[in-house]
Amino acid sequence: MRALGVAVGSVAILAYPLVFSTPFQQRLGALVLLYAIGASAWNIVGGYAGQVSIGHAVFFGCGAYGALVSYQHLGLAPIAGLPIGVAVAILIAAVIGVPTLRLSGHYFSMATIAVAELVRLVVANTEWLGGAQGLSGPPVPRTLLDLSFTSALPYYYLFVAVLSAIIGLTWWIERSRIGYYLRAIRDSERAARSLGAAAPRYKLYAFILSAALTAVAGALYAVMFGFVDPESGLGILISVKMVIMAALGGAGLLLGPLVGAVILVPLEELSNSLLGGAGAGLTFVAYGAIVMAIARFQPGGILQRVLRLRRKARPAPAVPVAQP
Amino acid sequence: MLIEARQITKAFGGFTAVDRASLAVEPGEILGLIGPNGAGKSTLFNCLTGDLRPTSGCVLFEGRDVTRLAPEERARLGLARTFQVPQTFEHMTVLENVMIGAFLRTSRTSEASARARAVIDTVGLGPLADTPAHSLGTPGRKRLEIARALATRPKALLLDEAMAGLTPAEIARAIALIRDIHASGITLVIVEHVMEVVLSLASRVVVLHQGREIARGTPAEVTRDPVVIEAYLGKRAARAANRDAPESTGRSP
Amino acid sequence: MSLTLVQVIAGGLLLGAVYALFSSGLTLIWGMMNVVNFAHGDFVMLGMYVAFVVWKLMGAGPAAAVPVAALLLATLGVVCYFSLIRHVMKGPMLAQILGTFGLALLLRYSAFWYFGANFQTLPDTLVGGTLRFGSLRIESSRLLAGIVALMVTAGLHLLLTRTSLGSRMLAVSEDAAAAELMGIRPQRMQATAWALAAGATGIAGALIATFFYISPTVGETLAIVAFVTVALGGFGSVPGALIAGLLIGVIESVSAYAIGAVYKDIVVYALFVAVLWLRPEGLMGRTR
């Protein structure tokens, strides 16, 4: 049954830009996928490991800036700068994670905000990183490797491939020891440690992986949009969107981030076109309200509610009355 | 000696919870750690497991100084524990809970699953292996705590008030389980309030009161000890017990 | 030491006192309930806007704005506690952090939408003039802010340590279940903590508004200042927050003087990372 659902879903995703083939619709699809990639990356540390990062934009920015710095200063194709972005992201994750993942979760979350802001300020004031103006990519594509396409269609399929890889990786982690340990740590870190799970270390692994994958999302963004500046690459709104999409769809669930992206990205496009500039403020008021509502009523997100309803619909397995 | 605690002192600000307490646990024995409320039993216990760092003193496991080792490292060495309030992994099934313990000794999911199932069967939770852990009642959760710890293949198992909140019938079943665990070669340290448990299980008992050790010996010796009776019931009861000393049956205070 | 430097340090101490004031609210809540209010900076922002509105409507200065802000924010704090915090406290960490973070976004962008992105300022005449201490010149608005902040923080500390209300709150923070058995109502004490903490942010905001830029995004920076202060001071410790606040105020203003205003925030944020690496338990030695 599940396999059928996966097959249908996959066909739908692959066929979407061919069926909905206007430039706007294709671009929207690519955008949904790009955000799903970022949110899925966040999900690894925020959903599975339960460590709530609200400064993940810093890793996104590492990827975006890594790509465009390589182009601007080394003349390389932006995507060739991906390893640099990933490396810096991992370094920053270690600086944040090593001291704070030994302590209660609050320190970690506070540190992610502070470091994200720190990096944004540094970048905005550093000339060779573009300062407040930002950096641009190649104005005309030089080779295919520049990945500079006029249509959104190639990006769409590129992002499908990357998202599938990330979901596949997450699926594999879920089933491995680290996946079990992360879930246990999320439920009770004390108990997990008493059973031999080196909690700080596993949380750090999850954080570093999440940071690296988020950098990938940032590099893809730079490649598609050909531009990044402190606001679009490192701004708090990127962090917010990653968190809200994963949490709304279902943090800690495999497809939660994708569900969240599918719901929120079109909604935001819609509200932008309806309300225009004035709407910008209101959109984030709405985001704040949504985040609060998730926290208050359904921290597990939409998918979790769906799963629970499905479980209720199924008859419960017979449980022996006499409990040991 | 399997476990040794030497001159453990733990102070929280101005308050000294444990004052130069020492313990020695021989392999294969069951040691009881008792004392009235606030005696420092839990604090000493947590110093043994690594959840608390003693202010001074040291803890040795198999002759090796583990005072500075984190709980997960002690688990790896073979020192397992349960929690007084069961720390169940609520969002996982019973099997998955126990697998966490099994994962200490293997990194393969299939192997951990098989070992966990075996342990679950030995503690009598077999039919409930695939049910969500949050659906268990207190006795089930306590049993799950023990199963999880057993799955780590410990040399020593430290039980923190495992009998709290159980009915007499459940206590009898739990005692039987603990005896089985002991028979399989695992050394046990039991912190307990319920006297009958300690008396029926422990070969030796250490009594704490206000952070200090006040008596040690066999269960019978300790329960007849006027110092112990006074700690639990006050001076009057101690004098009364003294008067009745020749007829004393060693029953719990 | 040059006169300018002394002045810079004095200014830093005065601003630091205000940092200490709103940070002590944050540390109080964290210590009592293990909840970090990620909207704390935006509470201060609201206090600033209250002062702005009070001036716009009544032409009045801090004498009116401070009590009004204190009252309004305290009410907001209690409302937040009962409608949101009480529930997310019981849930997973994700719910806790998202709860106050979502609130921060809501408040910030509501202010953005209602007041606009541009910053406002209160006129210099409200608390006018510069006082002279020898050759030292200090703006009265900053002096007032610093002294009032210091007094309120000290008052908060005395409330917590010398009154029966304070010891009841302390009992709840140590062991809510045990406190309940002694007849104390944990929820009431926790709501009181929120009222005090939020009220403090209102006072702090209304005080700073007399000399600071008032803008919707000010809460972002102030939140991080509060985090550094609480981490440096040691969570749960009001005296720690006081010392740390003063210290950070001085470090910030000396940095602005030495390497430029643009970089002062960077220094403070980097200080946060340094504290986490070197001494997360802070000056007062308390960590979770």
Short mmCIF file of C-alpha atoms in Angstrom, two decimals, chain A residues 175-177 180-181 183-201 304 311 317-320 323-324, chain B residues 70-72 75-76 81 83 87 89-92 96 99-100 103-104 106-107 109 124-125 127-128 135-136 139-140 143 148-149 152:
data_model
loop_
_atom_site.label_atom_id
_atom_site.label_comp_id
_atom_site.label_asym_id
_atom_site.label_seq_id
_atom_site.Cartn_x
_atom_site.Cartn_y
_atom_site.Cartn_z
CA ARG A 175 16.78 2.79 10.24
CA SER A 176 20.32 2.81 11.54
CA ARG A 177 21.68 2.97 15.06
CA TYR A 180 17.37 5.16 16.94
CA TYR A 181 19.76 6.93 19.26
CA ARG A 183 14.96 9.47 18.71
CA ALA A 184 15.84 8.15 22.15
CA ILE A 185 17.87 11.26 22.96
CA ARG A 186 14.92 13.39 21.93
CA ASP A 187 12.61 11.49 24.28
CA SER A 188 14.92 11.28 27.26
CA GLU A 189 18.56 12.23 26.96
CA ARG A 190 19.29 11.02 30.50
CA ALA A 191 17.99 7.56 29.80
CA ALA A 192 19.72 7.36 26.44
CA ARG A 193 23.06 8.20 28.03
CA SER A 194 22.54 5.69 30.81
CA LEU A 195 22.20 3.05 28.09
CA GLY A 196 25.47 4.02 26.45
CA ALA A 197 24.41 6.57 23.85
CA ALA A 198 27.02 9.34 23.75
CA ALA A 199 24.35 12.01 23.37
CA PRO A 200 26.49 15.10 22.83
CA ARG A 201 28.44 13.34 20.10
CA GLN A 304 1.70 13.53 12.54
CA ARG A 311 -3.89 4.72 13.35
CA PRO A 317 -4.04 -4.91 18.09
CA ALA A 318 -5.29 -7.17 20.88
CA VAL A 319 -3.37 -6.33 24.04
CA PRO A 320 -3.33 -8.86 26.89
CA GLN A 323 -0.16 -6.40 32.52
CA PRO A 324 3.03 -7.82 34.00
CA ALA B 70 30.19 10.20 31.71
CA PRO B 71 27.19 7.88 32.22
CA GLU B 72 27.45 6.52 28.67
CA ALA B 75 27.45 1.88 30.58
CA ARG B 76 30.02 0.74 28.06
CA ARG B 81 21.09 1.62 35.95
CA PHE B 83 15.55 5.34 37.05
CA GLN B 87 12.38 7.39 31.76
CA PHE B 89 11.12 6.56 25.40
CA GLU B 90 7.50 7.50 24.97
CA HIS B 91 7.40 7.78 21.21
CA MET B 92 8.96 4.38 20.58
CA GLU B 96 12.58 -0.09 20.15
CA MET B 99 16.91 -1.93 21.21
CA ILE B 100 18.52 1.26 22.45
CA PHE B 103 22.72 -1.03 20.37
CA LEU B 104 25.50 -0.58 22.91
CA THR B 106 26.10 -4.02 18.24
CA SER B 107 25.70 -1.43 15.54
CA THR B 109 19.75 -2.89 13.55
CA GLY B 124 7.90 -11.28 30.47
CA LEU B 125 7.00 -8.40 28.19
CA PRO B 127 3.48 -10.11 23.86
CA LEU B 128 3.81 -6.32 24.19
CA SER B 135 0.63 2.62 26.65
CA LEU B 136 2.31 0.71 29.48
CA PRO B 139 4.70 -1.96 36.48
CA GLY B 140 5.20 -2.42 32.73
CA ARG B 143 9.95 -3.84 33.82
CA ARG B 148 16.53 -1.88 28.56
CA ALA B 149 19.37 -1.94 31.05
CA THR B 152 23.37 -3.52 27.49
#
